[in-house]
Backbone as numpy.savetxt, mean C-alpha at the origin, in Angstrom:
# Nx Ny Nz CAx CAy CAz Cx Cy Cz
12.05 48.87 -25.22 12.69 47.86 -26.08 14.02 47.43 -25.50
14.81 48.45 -25.02 16.09 48.14 -24.42 15.93 47.27 -23.17
14.86 47.56 -22.39 14.62 46.79 -21.16 14.42 45.32 -21.47
13.62 45.03 -22.51 13.36 43.65 -22.89 14.64 42.96 -23.34
15.50 43.71 -24.08 16.75 43.11 -24.54 17.67 42.78 -23.37
17.61 43.58 -22.33 18.44 43.31 -21.17 17.94 42.09 -20.38
16.64 41.85 -20.38 16.07 40.76 -19.60 16.38 39.39 -20.20
16.50 39.31 -21.50 16.68 38.01 -22.14 17.93 37.30 -21.64
19.09 37.95 -21.62 20.28 37.25 -21.10 20.11 36.82 -19.66
19.41 37.66 -18.86 19.19 37.30 -17.46 18.39 36.02 -17.36
17.35 35.90 -18.16 16.52 34.70 -18.14 17.32 33.49 -18.58
18.16 33.67 -19.59 18.97 32.56 -20.08 19.94 32.10 -19.00
20.57 33.09 -18.35 21.51 32.76 -17.28 20.80 32.06 -16.14
19.60 32.57 -15.77 18.84 31.96 -14.67 18.47 30.53 -15.01
18.06 30.30 -16.27 17.70 28.94 -16.66 18.89 28.01 -16.62
20.04 28.51 -17.11 21.25 27.69 -17.07 21.67 27.40 -15.65
21.52 28.41 -14.76 21.87 28.22 -13.35 21.00 27.13 -12.72
19.69 27.12 -13.06 18.78 26.11 -12.52 19.20 24.72 -12.97
19.65 24.61 -14.25 20.07 23.31 -14.74 21.31 22.81 -14.00
22.17 23.76 -13.61 23.37 23.37 -12.89 23.04 23.04 -11.43
22.14 23.84 -10.82 21.87 23.68 -9.40 21.16 22.37 -9.10
20.19 21.96 -9.93 19.41 20.77 -9.61 20.26 19.51 -9.48
21.14 19.19 -10.45 22.01 18.03 -10.24 22.91 18.19 -9.03
23.41 19.45 -8.79 24.27 19.68 -7.63 23.52 19.40 -6.34
22.26 19.86 -6.28 21.43 19.60 -5.09 21.25 18.11 -4.89
21.03 17.39 -5.97 20.84 15.94 -5.86 22.09 15.26 -5.35
23.26 15.77 -5.77 24.52 15.14 -5.35 24.83 15.42 -3.89
24.44 16.59 -3.40 24.71 16.93 -2.00 23.59 16.50 -1.08
22.44 16.14 -1.64 21.32 15.66 -0.82 21.69 14.28 -0.26
21.30 13.98 0.97 20.59 14.84 1.93 21.56 15.70 2.73
21.15 16.92 2.99 22.00 17.86 3.73 21.64 17.92 5.20
20.58 17.17 5.58 20.12 17.14 6.98 19.28 15.88 7.15
18.86 15.55 8.36 18.02 14.36 8.55 16.76 14.40 7.68
16.38 13.23 7.20 15.20 13.08 6.34 14.08 12.44 7.15
12.91 13.04 7.08 11.74 12.50 7.77 10.95 11.61 6.81
10.57 10.44 7.28 9.65 9.58 6.55 8.37 9.52 7.38
7.33 10.14 6.88 6.10 10.28 7.67 5.15 9.13 7.34
4.64 8.52 8.41 3.75 7.36 8.26 2.45 7.62 9.03
1.35 7.12 8.45 0.02 7.44 8.97 -0.37 6.66 10.23
0.26 5.52 10.45 -0.21 4.63 11.51 0.79 4.54 12.65
0.42 3.79 13.67 1.17 3.81 14.92 2.47 3.00 14.83
3.38 3.31 15.75 4.60 2.52 15.89 4.24 1.11 16.30
5.01 0.15 15.79 4.77 -1.25 16.12 3.95 -2.00 15.11
3.29 -1.30 14.19 2.50 -1.96 13.15 3.45 -2.54 12.10
2.92 -3.42 11.26 3.74 -4.02 10.20 4.32 -2.96 9.28
3.49 -2.01 8.88 3.97 -0.95 8.00 5.05 -0.11 8.65
4.89 0.16 9.93 5.89 0.93 10.66 7.22 0.18 10.72
7.14 -1.12 10.99 8.37 -1.93 11.07 9.09 -1.95 9.73
8.32 -2.08 8.64 8.93 -2.10 7.31 9.56 -0.74 6.97
8.91 0.34 7.39 9.45 1.67 7.15 10.76 1.86 7.90
10.82 1.40 9.15 12.03 1.57 9.96 13.18 0.71 9.42
12.83 -0.43 8.87 13.86 -1.29 8.27 14.52 -0.57 7.10
13.71 0.07 6.26 14.26 0.79 5.12 14.99 2.05 5.57
14.45 2.74 6.57 15.10 3.96 7.08 16.50 3.65 7.60
16.65 2.53 8.27 17.96 2.13 8.78 18.94 1.94 7.64
18.48 1.31 6.59 19.35 1.08 5.42 19.70 2.41 4.74
18.72 3.29 4.60 18.97 4.59 3.98 19.97 5.41 4.79
19.87 5.36 6.11 20.79 6.11 6.95 22.23 5.71 6.67
22.44 4.43 6.48 23.79 3.94 6.17 24.21 4.31 4.75
23.27 4.22 3.82 23.60 4.46 2.41 23.84 5.93 2.10
23.08 6.83 2.74 23.12 8.24 2.38 23.86 9.12 3.39
24.25 8.55 4.52 25.07 9.30 5.46 24.36 10.36 6.27
23.04 10.30 6.32 22.25 11.18 7.18 21.16 10.32 7.85
20.70 10.71 9.04 19.62 9.95 9.68 18.32 10.03 8.87
17.67 8.90 8.70 16.32 8.84 8.16 15.42 8.44 9.32
14.47 9.30 9.65 13.68 9.17 10.86 12.22 8.92 10.49
11.66 7.82 10.97 10.23 7.53 10.74 9.41 8.29 11.79
8.51 9.11 11.30 7.66 9.92 12.17 6.21 9.43 12.04
5.65 8.96 13.13 4.26 8.48 13.13 3.33 9.65 13.39
2.52 9.98 12.39 1.60 11.09 12.55 0.18 10.58 12.29
-0.54 10.30 13.35 -1.86 9.70 13.25 -2.93 10.79 13.15
-4.09 10.39 12.65 -5.24 11.29 12.64 -5.93 11.36 11.31
-7.26 11.49 11.38 -8.10 11.67 10.19 -7.90 10.55 9.18
-7.73 9.33 9.69 -7.58 8.15 8.83 -6.45 8.30 7.83
-5.36 8.89 8.30 -4.18 9.03 7.46 -4.07 10.34 6.72
-5.14 11.15 6.74 -5.13 12.39 5.96 -4.15 13.41 6.51
-3.96 13.46 7.82 -3.06 14.45 8.41 -1.63 14.22 7.94
-1.18 12.98 7.99 0.18 12.67 7.56 0.36 12.95 6.07
-0.62 12.54 5.29 -0.52 12.70 3.84 -0.49 14.17 3.45
-1.35 14.97 4.07 -1.37 16.39 3.77 -0.06 17.06 4.22
0.49 16.63 5.35 1.73 17.23 5.85 2.85 17.07 4.83
2.92 15.92 4.18 3.95 15.71 3.17 3.63 16.51 1.91
2.37 16.56 1.53 1.98 17.31 0.33 2.37 18.78 0.44
2.33 19.32 1.67 2.62 20.75 1.88 4.07 21.00 2.28
4.88 19.97 2.39 6.27 20.12 2.83 7.13 20.66 1.68
8.28 21.25 1.99 9.20 21.69 0.93 9.62 20.53 0.03
9.69 20.79 -1.25 10.02 19.74 -2.22 11.53 19.63 -2.39
12.22 19.34 -1.29 13.67 19.29 -1.32 14.23 17.91 -0.98
13.34 16.91 -0.89 13.78 15.54 -0.62 14.02 15.23 0.85
13.72 16.17 1.75 13.96 15.92 3.16 12.70 15.54 3.93
11.57 15.47 3.22 10.33 14.95 3.81 9.72 13.99 2.81
9.54 12.74 3.22 8.98 11.70 2.36 7.75 11.11 3.02
6.89 10.53 2.21 5.69 9.85 2.71 5.87 8.35 2.57
5.68 7.63 3.67 5.60 6.17 3.61 4.15 5.86 3.30
3.85 5.82 2.01 2.47 5.74 1.55 1.96 4.31 1.58
0.66 4.19 1.75 0.00 2.90 1.70 -1.29 3.07 0.90
-1.74 2.02 0.30 -2.83 2.08 -0.69 -4.03 2.90 -0.25
-4.60 2.70 0.95 -5.85 3.41 1.27 -5.75 4.93 1.16
-4.67 5.53 1.66 -4.59 6.99 1.66 -4.44 7.57 0.26
-3.89 6.80 -0.66 -3.67 7.29 -2.02 -4.79 6.89 -2.97
-5.30 5.68 -2.85 -6.22 5.16 -3.86 -7.66 4.96 -3.38
-7.89 4.91 -2.07 -9.24 4.61 -1.58 -9.89 5.83 -0.93
-9.22 6.41 0.05 -9.83 7.53 0.79 -10.31 8.66 -0.11
-9.51 9.07 -1.14 -10.00 10.16 -1.99 -11.27 9.80 -2.76
-11.53 8.50 -2.95 -12.75 8.08 -3.64 -13.95 8.03 -2.70
-13.67 7.99 -1.39 -14.75 7.84 -0.42 -15.18 9.15 0.23
-14.23 10.06 0.35 -14.53 11.29 1.08 -13.66 12.42 0.54
-14.00 13.63 0.93 -13.20 14.79 0.52 -11.93 14.84 1.35
-10.80 14.89 0.69 -9.52 14.98 1.39 -8.82 16.28 0.97
-7.86 16.69 1.78 -7.21 17.99 1.58 -5.96 17.89 0.72
-5.82 16.82 -0.02 -4.67 16.64 -0.90 -5.13 15.92 -2.16
-4.37 16.04 -3.23 -4.67 15.30 -4.45 -3.67 14.16 -4.55
-4.15 12.93 -4.67 -3.23 11.79 -4.62 -2.23 11.72 -5.76
-2.51 12.40 -6.86 -1.60 12.39 -8.01 -0.87 13.72 -8.15
-1.60 14.81 -8.14 -1.00 16.11 -8.42 -0.06 16.60 -7.31
-0.31 16.18 -6.08 0.47 16.71 -4.95 1.71 15.88 -4.61
1.93 14.78 -5.35 3.03 13.89 -4.99 3.81 13.43 -6.21
5.05 13.06 -5.96 5.89 12.39 -6.95 6.09 10.95 -6.48
5.66 9.94 -7.25 5.95 8.56 -6.86 7.45 8.28 -6.96
7.99 7.60 -5.97 9.40 7.23 -6.00 9.56 5.74 -6.27
9.01 4.92 -5.38 9.10 3.47 -5.58 8.09 2.77 -4.69
7.43 1.76 -5.24 6.65 0.83 -4.42 7.65 -0.14 -3.81
7.80 -0.09 -2.50 8.87 -0.83 -1.83 8.47 -2.28 -1.59
7.28 -2.49 -1.07 6.84 -3.84 -0.72 5.34 -3.96 -0.90
4.89 -5.18 -1.10 3.46 -5.42 -1.28 3.01 -6.57 -0.41
1.72 -6.60 -0.14 1.21 -7.72 0.63 -0.18 -8.10 0.16
-0.42 -9.37 0.25 -1.68 -9.96 -0.22 -2.68 -10.06 0.91
-3.92 -10.29 0.52 -4.98 -10.66 1.44 -5.40 -12.08 1.11
-5.89 -12.77 2.10 -6.32 -14.16 1.90 -7.79 -14.30 2.25
-8.52 -15.00 1.40 -9.90 -15.36 1.73 -9.83 -16.52 2.72
-10.27 -16.26 3.96 -10.16 -17.26 5.02 -11.54 -17.58 5.58
-11.65 -18.77 6.14 -12.89 -19.19 6.79 -12.56 -19.84 8.13
-13.50 -19.80 9.01 -13.39 -20.58 10.24 -13.36 -22.06 9.85
-12.52 -22.87 10.49 -12.38 -24.27 10.05 -13.64 -25.10 10.18
-14.61 -24.62 10.94 -15.88 -25.35 11.04 -16.78 -25.09 9.83
-16.43 -24.11 9.01 -17.18 -23.87 7.78 -16.84 -24.99 6.80
-17.84 -25.68 6.25 -17.57 -26.90 5.48 -17.13 -26.65 4.04
-16.07 -25.88 3.86 -15.55 -25.60 2.52 -14.03 -25.64 2.56
-13.43 -26.06 1.44 -11.97 -26.10 1.36 -11.43 -25.41 0.12
-12.30 -25.00 -0.77 -11.88 -24.30 -1.98 -12.78 -23.09 -2.20
-12.34 -22.21 -3.07 -13.16 -21.03 -3.39 -14.46 -21.44 -4.06
-14.41 -22.44 -4.93 -15.64 -22.91 -5.59 -16.63 -23.45 -4.57
-16.15 -24.22 -3.61 -17.04 -24.73 -2.56 -17.60 -23.59 -1.71
-16.77 -22.58 -1.47 -17.21 -21.41 -0.71 -18.37 -20.72 -1.42
-18.23 -20.51 -2.72 -19.29 -19.85 -3.50 -20.57 -20.67 -3.44
-20.46 -21.97 -3.64 -21.66 -22.84 -3.60 -22.30 -22.82 -2.21
-21.48 -22.83 -1.19 -21.98 -22.84 0.19 -22.75 -21.55 0.50
-22.18 -20.40 0.14 -22.85 -19.12 0.40 -24.14 -19.03 -0.39
-24.10 -19.49 -1.63 -25.28 -19.40 -2.49 -26.42 -20.28 -1.98
-26.07 -21.36 -1.30 -27.10 -22.32 -0.85 -27.78 -21.91 0.46
-27.27 -20.89 1.12 -27.84 -20.51 2.42 -29.17 -19.80 2.24
-30.16 -20.17 3.06 -31.47 -19.51 2.95 -31.43 -18.05 3.40
-30.51 -17.71 4.29 -30.36 -16.32 4.74 -28.94 -15.86 4.46
-28.79 -14.54 4.30 -27.46 -14.00 4.04 -26.54 -14.26 5.23
-25.37 -14.78 4.93 -24.34 -14.93 5.96 -23.56 -13.62 6.09
-22.83 -13.50 7.19 -22.04 -12.30 7.43 -20.58 -12.55 7.12
-19.85 -11.48 6.87 -18.39 -11.54 6.78 -17.81 -10.41 7.61
-16.63 -10.63 8.12 -15.95 -9.62 8.92 -15.07 -8.75 8.03
-14.88 -7.51 8.42 -13.95 -6.64 7.70 -13.39 -5.60 8.68
-12.23 -5.10 8.36 -11.50 -4.25 9.28 -11.80 -2.78 9.19
-13.03 -2.43 8.84 -13.42 -1.03 8.75 -14.00 -0.72 7.39
-15.06 0.06 7.37 -15.70 0.42 6.10 -14.69 1.16 5.22
-14.53 0.68 4.01 -13.57 1.28 3.09 -12.17 0.70 3.19
-11.97 -0.23 4.12 -10.66 -0.88 4.21 -10.50 -1.85 3.04
-9.28 -2.29 2.80 -9.05 -3.23 1.71 -9.71 -4.56 2.00
-9.74 -4.97 3.27 -10.43 -6.22 3.61 -11.91 -6.12 3.27
-12.49 -4.95 3.47 -13.90 -4.73 3.14 -14.12 -4.71 1.62
-13.35 -3.85 0.94 -13.59 -3.66 -0.49 -13.17 -4.87 -1.33
-12.21 -5.65 -0.83 -11.86 -6.90 -1.53 -13.05 -7.84 -1.55
-13.73 -7.94 -0.40 -14.91 -8.81 -0.35 -16.03 -8.23 -1.21
-16.19 -6.92 -1.21 -17.20 -6.30 -2.06 -16.98 -6.67 -3.52
-15.74 -6.55 -3.98 -15.43 -6.88 -5.37 -15.64 -8.36 -5.65
-15.23 -9.20 -4.71 -15.37 -10.65 -4.91 -16.84 -11.06 -4.96
-17.64 -10.58 -4.02 -19.05 -10.94 -3.99 -19.76 -10.46 -5.25
-19.41 -9.27 -5.70 -20.00 -8.75 -6.92 -19.64 -9.62 -8.12
-18.37 -10.03 -8.17 -17.90 -10.87 -9.28 -18.57 -12.24 -9.24
-18.77 -12.78 -8.03 -19.35 -14.12 -7.90 -20.87 -14.11 -7.91
-21.49 -12.93 -7.90 -22.94 -12.84 -7.87 -23.53 -13.27 -6.53
-22.82 -12.97 -5.43 -23.25 -13.37 -4.10 -23.63 -12.14 -3.28
-24.40 -12.40 -2.21 -24.73 -11.35 -1.26 -24.41 -11.83 0.15
-23.72 -10.98 0.90 -23.43 -11.25 2.30 -23.56 -9.93 3.05
-23.64 -10.01 4.36 -23.75 -8.82 5.20 -22.41 -8.55 5.87
-21.93 -7.32 5.77 -20.63 -7.02 6.38 -20.79 -6.65 7.85
-19.86 -7.14 8.66 -19.75 -6.76 10.06 -18.43 -6.01 10.20
-18.52 -4.74 10.56 -17.34 -3.89 10.54 -16.67 -3.84 11.91
-15.33 -3.91 11.90 -14.52 -3.87 13.11 -13.54 -2.71 13.02
-12.96 -2.36 14.14 -11.95 -1.29 14.16 -10.57 -1.90 13.95
-10.36 -2.36 12.73 -9.07 -2.96 12.38 -9.21 -4.42 12.00
-8.20 -4.91 11.28 -8.22 -6.29 10.79 -8.03 -7.32 11.90
-7.26 -6.98 12.92 -6.98 -7.95 13.97 -8.23 -8.37 14.74
-9.05 -7.43 15.22 -10.28 -7.88 15.90 -11.24 -8.61 14.98
-11.24 -8.24 13.70 -12.10 -8.96 12.74 -11.64 -10.40 12.61
-10.33 -10.60 12.47 -9.80 -11.96 12.35 -10.02 -12.75 13.64
-9.94 -12.09 14.79 -10.18 -12.76 16.07 -11.58 -13.35 16.12
-12.55 -12.62 15.59 -13.93 -13.13 15.60 -14.14 -14.24 14.58
-13.40 -14.23 13.49 -13.47 -15.36 12.55 -12.88 -16.60 13.21
-11.77 -16.45 13.88 -11.15 -17.57 14.59 -12.10 -18.14 15.64
-12.80 -17.25 16.34 -13.73 -17.68 17.39 -15.01 -18.28 16.82
-15.25 -18.09 15.53 -16.45 -18.65 14.91 -17.66 -17.75 14.99
-17.48 -16.50 15.46 -18.61 -15.57 15.52 -19.02 -15.11 14.12
-18.05 -15.03 13.22 -18.29 -14.67 11.83 -17.52 -15.69 10.99
-18.11 -16.20 9.91 -17.47 -17.34 9.23 -16.29 -17.01 8.33
-16.16 -15.77 7.86 -15.18 -15.53 6.80 -14.76 -14.07 6.75
-13.64 -13.81 6.06 -13.20 -12.45 5.77 -12.02 -12.52 4.80
-11.62 -11.37 4.29 -10.34 -11.22 3.62 -9.36 -10.69 4.67
-8.40 -11.51 5.05 -7.43 -11.15 6.08 -6.08 -10.83 5.44
-5.33 -9.96 6.06 -3.95 -9.71 5.63 -3.20 -11.04 5.70
-2.54 -11.41 4.62 -1.91 -12.72 4.54 -0.91 -12.93 5.68
-0.11 -11.91 5.97 0.87 -12.04 7.04 0.24 -12.35 8.38
-0.95 -11.81 8.63 -1.66 -12.10 9.88 -2.27 -13.49 9.86
-2.64 -13.95 8.68 -3.36 -15.23 8.57 -2.44 -16.45 8.64
-1.18 -16.28 8.26 -0.31 -17.45 8.09 -0.17 -18.29 9.36
0.14 -17.67 10.48 0.36 -18.45 11.71 -0.92 -19.11 12.18
-2.04 -18.42 12.00 -3.33 -18.99 12.42 -3.73 -20.16 11.52
-3.38 -20.05 10.23 -3.66 -21.17 9.32 -2.79 -22.36 9.67
-1.54 -22.10 10.03 -0.63 -23.19 10.39 -1.10 -23.93 11.64
-1.73 -23.20 12.56 -2.22 -23.83 13.80 -3.60 -24.47 13.63
-4.22 -24.23 12.47 -5.55 -24.79 12.23 -6.69 -23.92 12.72
-6.38 -22.69 13.17 -7.43 -21.81 13.68 -8.31 -21.24 12.58
-7.76 -21.14 11.39 -8.52 -20.71 10.22 -8.08 -21.56 9.04
-8.82 -21.46 7.95 -8.45 -22.15 6.72 -8.34 -21.10 5.61
-7.23 -21.12 4.91 -7.04 -20.20 3.79 -7.51 -20.86 2.51
-8.40 -20.19 1.78 -8.93 -20.73 0.53 -8.18 -20.20 -0.69
-7.80 -18.95 -0.65 -7.14 -18.35 -1.81 -6.51 -17.03 -1.40
-5.53 -16.58 -2.19 -4.94 -15.26 -1.98 -5.46 -14.31 -3.06
-5.43 -13.02 -2.72 -6.10 -12.04 -3.57 -5.23 -11.47 -4.68
-3.93 -11.73 -4.63 -3.02 -11.12 -5.61 -3.01 -11.90 -6.92
-2.40 -11.28 -7.92 -2.38 -11.88 -9.25 -1.55 -13.16 -9.28
-0.45 -13.16 -8.53 0.43 -14.33 -8.45 0.34 -14.94 -7.04
0.65 -16.22 -6.95 0.71 -16.85 -5.63 1.79 -16.17 -4.78
1.55 -16.15 -3.49 2.51 -15.52 -2.61 3.67 -16.46 -2.31
4.90 -15.98 -2.32 6.04 -16.82 -1.92 5.90 -17.34 -0.49
5.13 -16.63 0.32 4.96 -17.05 1.70 3.94 -18.17 1.87
3.11 -18.37 0.86 2.11 -19.45 0.91 1.92 -20.01 -0.49
2.96 -20.59 -1.07 2.90 -21.01 -2.48 1.87 -22.11 -2.74
1.44 -22.81 -1.68 0.46 -23.88 -1.86 -0.96 -23.35 -1.97
-1.17 -22.08 -1.66 -2.52 -21.50 -1.68 -2.77 -20.86 -3.04
-3.81 -21.29 -3.75 -4.06 -20.73 -5.09 -4.55 -19.29 -5.02
-4.46 -18.60 -6.13 -5.03 -17.26 -6.23 -6.52 -17.37 -6.52
-7.23 -16.28 -6.26 -8.65 -16.25 -6.61 -8.79 -16.31 -8.13
-7.85 -15.71 -8.85 -7.88 -15.80 -10.30 -7.80 -17.22 -10.80
-6.97 -18.03 -10.15 -6.86 -19.45 -10.50 -8.10 -20.23 -10.12
-8.86 -19.69 -9.18 -9.97 -20.44 -8.58 -11.31 -20.14 -9.23
-11.27 -19.73 -10.50 -12.51 -19.53 -11.23 -12.87 -18.09 -11.50
-11.98 -17.14 -11.08 -12.28 -15.72 -11.28 -11.07 -15.02 -11.90
-10.77 -15.36 -13.15 -9.57 -14.81 -13.80 -9.60 -13.29 -13.82
-8.43 -12.70 -13.58 -8.32 -11.25 -13.59 -8.57 -10.60 -12.25
-9.10 -11.37 -11.29 -9.35 -10.78 -9.97 -8.03 -10.58 -9.25
-7.82 -9.40 -8.73 -6.65 -9.17 -7.89 -6.87 -7.93 -7.04
-6.53 -8.06 -5.78 -6.48 -6.92 -4.87 -5.25 -7.12 -3.98
-4.85 -6.08 -3.35 -3.71 -6.16 -2.44 -3.34 -4.77 -2.01
-2.25 -4.65 -1.32 -1.81 -3.34 -0.86 -0.30 -3.25 -1.00
0.19 -2.03 -0.89 1.62 -1.81 -0.98 2.05 -0.73 0.00
3.33 -0.75 0.32 3.99 0.36 0.99 4.92 0.98 -0.04
4.91 2.30 -0.13 5.78 2.94 -1.11 6.23 4.30 -0.64
7.28 4.80 -1.25 7.80 6.13 -0.94 7.30 7.13 -1.96
6.81 8.27 -1.45 6.39 9.37 -2.30 6.97 10.65 -1.72
7.10 11.66 -2.57 7.65 12.94 -2.15 6.73 14.06 -2.61
6.86 15.24 -2.02 6.03 16.36 -2.48 6.26 16.66 -3.96
5.22 17.06 -4.64 5.33 17.42 -6.05 6.39 18.50 -6.22
7.22 18.33 -7.24 8.29 19.29 -7.50 9.64 18.86 -6.96
9.68 17.75 -6.24 10.97 17.23 -5.77 11.85 16.92 -6.98
13.09 17.40 -7.00 13.95 17.20 -8.18 14.08 15.73 -8.57
13.99 15.48 -9.86 14.03 14.10 -10.35 15.34 13.39 -9.97
16.49 14.05 -9.99 17.70 13.33 -9.59 17.64 12.78 -8.16
16.98 13.51 -7.25 16.82 13.00 -5.88 15.89 11.80 -5.89
14.79 11.91 -6.61 13.84 10.80 -6.72 14.56 9.55 -7.24
15.38 9.73 -8.27 16.08 8.59 -8.87 17.09 7.97 -7.89
17.76 8.80 -7.12 18.72 8.27 -6.14 18.01 7.39 -5.12
16.87 7.86 -4.64 16.13 7.08 -3.64 15.61 5.79 -4.26
15.02 5.89 -5.46 14.48 4.70 -6.12 15.56 3.67 -6.38
16.74 4.12 -6.77 17.84 3.19 -7.03 18.24 2.45 -5.76
18.25 3.15 -4.63 18.62 2.51 -3.37 17.53 1.52 -2.92
16.27 1.85 -3.19 15.18 0.90 -2.90 15.38 -0.38 -3.71
15.70 -0.21 -4.98 15.90 -1.38 -5.85 17.08 -2.23 -5.38
18.14 -1.58 -4.90 19.25 -2.35 -4.33 18.78 -3.14 -3.11
18.01 -2.49 -2.26 17.53 -3.15 -1.04 16.68 -4.36 -1.36
15.78 -4.23 -2.31 14.84 -5.31 -2.59 15.47 -6.46 -3.37
16.75 -6.31 -3.70 17.50 -7.42 -4.31 18.48 -8.04 -3.31
18.50 -7.50 -2.10 19.39 -7.99 -1.05 18.68 -9.11 -0.29
19.19 -10.36 -0.34 18.51 -11.49 0.31 18.24 -11.27 1.80
19.17 -10.60 2.50 18.96 -10.37 3.93 17.80 -9.41 4.18
17.72 -8.37 3.36 16.61 -7.41 3.47 15.28 -8.09 3.13
15.28 -8.88 2.07 14.07 -9.59 1.65 13.60 -10.55 2.75
14.55 -11.22 3.38 14.21 -12.15 4.46 13.55 -11.41 5.62
14.07 -10.23 5.95 13.48 -9.47 7.05 12.09 -8.94 6.67
11.91 -8.57 5.41 10.57 -8.19 4.96 9.59 -9.35 5.12
10.04 -10.55 4.75 9.17 -11.73 4.85 8.73 -11.97 6.29
9.57 -11.61 7.24 9.20 -11.76 8.65 8.02 -10.87 9.01
7.83 -9.79 8.25 6.69 -8.91 8.47 5.49 -9.26 7.59
5.63 -10.33 6.81 4.51 -10.77 5.98 4.35 -10.01 4.69
5.44 -9.37 4.22 5.34 -8.60 2.98 6.40 -9.07 1.99
6.17 -8.78 0.72 7.06 -9.20 -0.36 7.74 -7.98 -0.98
8.98 -8.12 -1.46 9.69 -6.98 -2.05 9.12 -6.62 -3.42
9.13 -5.32 -3.73 8.72 -4.85 -5.05 9.86 -4.09 -5.71
10.20 -2.91 -5.20 11.31 -2.15 -5.76 11.06 -1.62 -7.15
9.92 -0.99 -7.36 9.57 -0.49 -8.68 10.29 0.82 -9.00
10.32 1.16 -10.27 10.81 2.46 -10.71 9.72 3.51 -10.47
10.05 4.80 -10.51 9.02 5.82 -10.37 7.89 5.67 -11.40
8.25 5.33 -12.64 7.22 5.18 -13.68 6.33 3.98 -13.40
6.93 2.88 -12.98 6.14 1.68 -12.65 5.21 1.96 -11.48
5.71 2.69 -10.48 4.88 3.01 -9.33 3.72 3.91 -9.75
3.97 4.88 -10.60 2.90 5.75 -11.09 1.82 4.95 -11.81
2.23 3.95 -12.58 1.27 3.08 -13.28 0.45 2.27 -12.28
1.11 1.74 -11.24 0.40 1.00 -10.19 -0.65 1.88 -9.52
-0.26 3.11 -9.19 -1.18 4.02 -8.51 -2.39 4.31 -9.39
-2.16 4.57 -10.66 -3.27 4.86 -11.58 -4.23 3.68 -11.66
-3.69 2.46 -11.74 -4.53 1.26 -11.80 -5.31 1.08 -10.50
-4.67 1.34 -9.36 -5.35 1.18 -8.07 -6.44 2.21 -7.87
-6.20 3.44 -8.30 -7.24 4.47 -8.18 -8.48 4.04 -8.96
-8.28 3.48 -10.14 -9.41 3.01 -10.94 -10.11 1.82 -10.27
-9.32 0.85 -9.78 -9.88 -0.35 -9.15 -10.71 -0.01 -7.93
-10.14 0.80 -7.03 -10.83 1.05 -5.76 -11.98 2.02 -5.93
-11.93 2.89 -6.94 -13.10 3.73 -7.22 -14.28 2.86 -7.63
-13.99 1.82 -8.42 -15.04 0.87 -8.81 -15.60 0.16 -7.58
-14.72 -0.26 -6.67 -15.17 -0.97 -5.47 -16.04 -0.06 -4.60
-15.63 1.20 -4.47 -16.41 2.16 -3.66 -17.80 2.35 -4.27
-17.85 2.46 -5.59 -19.16 2.61 -6.25 -20.01 1.36 -6.05
-19.39 0.21 -6.08 -20.12 -1.05 -5.95 -20.75 -1.20 -4.58
-20.02 -0.78 -3.53 -20.55 -0.95 -2.17 -21.48 0.17 -1.75
-21.53 1.25 -2.54 -22.36 2.39 -2.16 -23.85 2.04 -2.21
């Protein structure tokens, strides 16, 4: 009985100490360089956007923020590395939609997209555009649907890999429109778009940032964008929702996530700095150069986005199965 009575004050003191230590840790964080781990190679659009934010963070927080490219297993290696890292705010994930919302629905992965991470902020988002080779005799989404439906044989579409957003966006669209087409899979969006430009395949959902210059030169024609709102980068291009398919939306985002258990004050400090960045006209302009739009969500808003995307892409995976 005496032993139990002695333990109670110790537990109370320990709990009070934890309450004091966590804010203190947040105030002194970062105490060393912070790694931002990214799944894809240096030089990609996502990598450039990550380095742009890392540069800003280094200045804001007084410690180096280093983007580390860790490739392998379609992003699973990088994602698992962050999930297993210490939850002290010194290892972050530069997350992108497929690794969090698509891959776990398609295959067994060694991490849980919700339980193993704390969402910090969706930093930037980017749309996909329904594009066609200019020799295809359509200029609107409605004409595209009528054209595909009138063909005696199934036409093909290009996509940047089975399970990619370019693939699953078309899966969802064709299902919604009641159409059938045959997918031709490529190792990435760029070679897929190259074949659409060459006329080997008539259409695809292309990353908007990749499509803009080609559309300006007349190499492709953009019919619609996949996001809920028109893109600031192509305000003249209607959304698919506006084009007869209300509620349709797909897209991708880059966001910061941390290992589960990362103290909330650290998460809030990072999210606040992201929100400052995405309201800075110079930062926004540089993002636009990479073909992406600023988001700057709160942790709660990002968690809601992730939950909605997990549901959306699970449906797409089931549809294409």
